[in-house]
């Protein structure tokens, strides 16, 4: 089972493959808000994939369009749309 580490707090969680990064963060109480639930419109769940980008699902068209419009960097993603495939280190954008 994959291990996700959220930094800078260094909190880690072991999760089932296929869970979203947002769901994993909720389990650790790293986020205390709701997001748009798989529709990339709010951007509240922006994360930076520090390590393990290959262990996160690829972005689909909607997410790619949103990220491009918002000027996201290649390592920045929307946690509600990132499905876990393996170990990763993730930083949550808390701004």
mmCIF file with all atom_site columns, C-alpha atoms in Angstrom, residues 2-7 11-13 15 21 48-57 83-91:
data_model
loop_
_atom_site.group_PDB
_atom_site.id
_atom_site.type_symbol
_atom_site.label_atom_id
_atom_site.label_alt_id
_atom_site.label_comp_id
_atom_site.label_asym_id
_atom_site.label_entity_id
_atom_site.label_seq_id
_atom_site.pdbx_PDB_ins_code
_atom_site.Cartn_x
_atom_site.Cartn_y
_atom_site.Cartn_z
_atom_site.occupancy
_atom_site.B_iso_or_equiv
_atom_site.pdbx_formal_charge
_atom_site.auth_seq_id
_atom_site.auth_comp_id
_atom_site.auth_asym_id
_atom_site.auth_atom_id
_atom_site.pdbx_PDB_model_num
ATOM 1  C CA . UNK A 1 2  ? 1.302  3.465  -0.893  1.00 0.00 ? 2  UNK A CA 1
ATOM 2  C CA . UNK A 1 3  ? 2.708  5.884  1.689   1.00 0.00 ? 3  UNK A CA 1
ATOM 3  C CA . UNK A 1 4  ? 1.983  9.590  1.294   1.00 0.00 ? 4  UNK A CA 1
ATOM 4  C CA . UNK A 1 5  ? 4.033  12.133 3.255   1.00 0.00 ? 5  UNK A CA 1
ATOM 5  C CA . UNK A 1 6  ? 2.628  15.640 3.607   1.00 0.00 ? 6  UNK A CA 1
ATOM 6  C CA . UNK A 1 7  ? 5.230  18.333 4.220   1.00 0.00 ? 7  UNK A CA 1
ATOM 7  C CA . UNK A 1 11 ? 2.724  13.703 8.471   1.00 0.00 ? 11 UNK A CA 1
ATOM 8  C CA . UNK A 1 12 ? 2.472  10.380 6.731   1.00 0.00 ? 12 UNK A CA 1
ATOM 9  C CA . UNK A 1 13 ? -0.332 8.001  5.928   1.00 0.00 ? 13 UNK A CA 1
ATOM 10 C CA . UNK A 1 15 ? -3.509 4.511  1.861   1.00 0.00 ? 15 UNK A CA 1
ATOM 11 C CA . UNK A 1 21 ? -4.570 13.076 -2.395  1.00 0.00 ? 21 UNK A CA 1
ATOM 12 C CA . UNK A 1 48 ? 3.014  20.413 -5.153  1.00 0.00 ? 48 UNK A CA 1
ATOM 13 C CA . UNK A 1 49 ? 4.283  16.910 -5.822  1.00 0.00 ? 49 UNK A CA 1
ATOM 14 C CA . UNK A 1 50 ? 7.785  16.982 -4.322  1.00 0.00 ? 50 UNK A CA 1
ATOM 15 C CA . UNK A 1 51 ? 8.615  13.327 -5.007  1.00 0.00 ? 51 UNK A CA 1
ATOM 16 C CA . UNK A 1 52 ? 6.774  10.516 -6.719  1.00 0.00 ? 52 UNK A CA 1
ATOM 17 C CA . UNK A 1 53 ? 5.013  12.277 -9.597  1.00 0.00 ? 53 UNK A CA 1
ATOM 18 C CA . UNK A 1 54 ? 5.147  8.931  -11.410 1.00 0.00 ? 54 UNK A CA 1
ATOM 19 C CA . UNK A 1 55 ? 3.036  7.496  -8.572  1.00 0.00 ? 55 UNK A CA 1
ATOM 20 C CA . UNK A 1 56 ? 0.189  9.962  -9.119  1.00 0.00 ? 56 UNK A CA 1
ATOM 21 C CA . UNK A 1 57 ? -2.434 9.587  -11.840 1.00 0.00 ? 57 UNK A CA 1
ATOM 22 C CA . UNK A 1 83 ? -5.260 9.392  -7.586  1.00 0.00 ? 83 UNK A CA 1
ATOM 23 C CA . UNK A 1 84 ? -2.506 7.645  -5.656  1.00 0.00 ? 84 UNK A CA 1
ATOM 24 C CA . UNK A 1 85 ? -0.636 4.801  -7.374  1.00 0.00 ? 85 UNK A CA 1
ATOM 25 C CA . UNK A 1 86 ? 2.437  4.641  -5.118  1.00 0.00 ? 86 UNK A CA 1
ATOM 26 C CA . UNK A 1 87 ? 4.605  6.473  -2.575  1.00 0.00 ? 87 UNK A CA 1
ATOM 27 C CA . UNK A 1 88 ? 4.750  10.271 -2.832  1.00 0.00 ? 88 UNK A CA 1
ATOM 28 C CA . UNK A 1 89 ? 5.806  13.378 -0.939  1.00 0.00 ? 89 UNK A CA 1
ATOM 29 C CA . UNK A 1 90 ? 3.303  16.209 -1.233  1.00 0.00 ? 90 UNK A CA 1
ATOM 30 C CA . UNK A 1 91 ? 3.164  19.811 -0.080  1.00 0.00 ? 91 UNK A CA 1
#
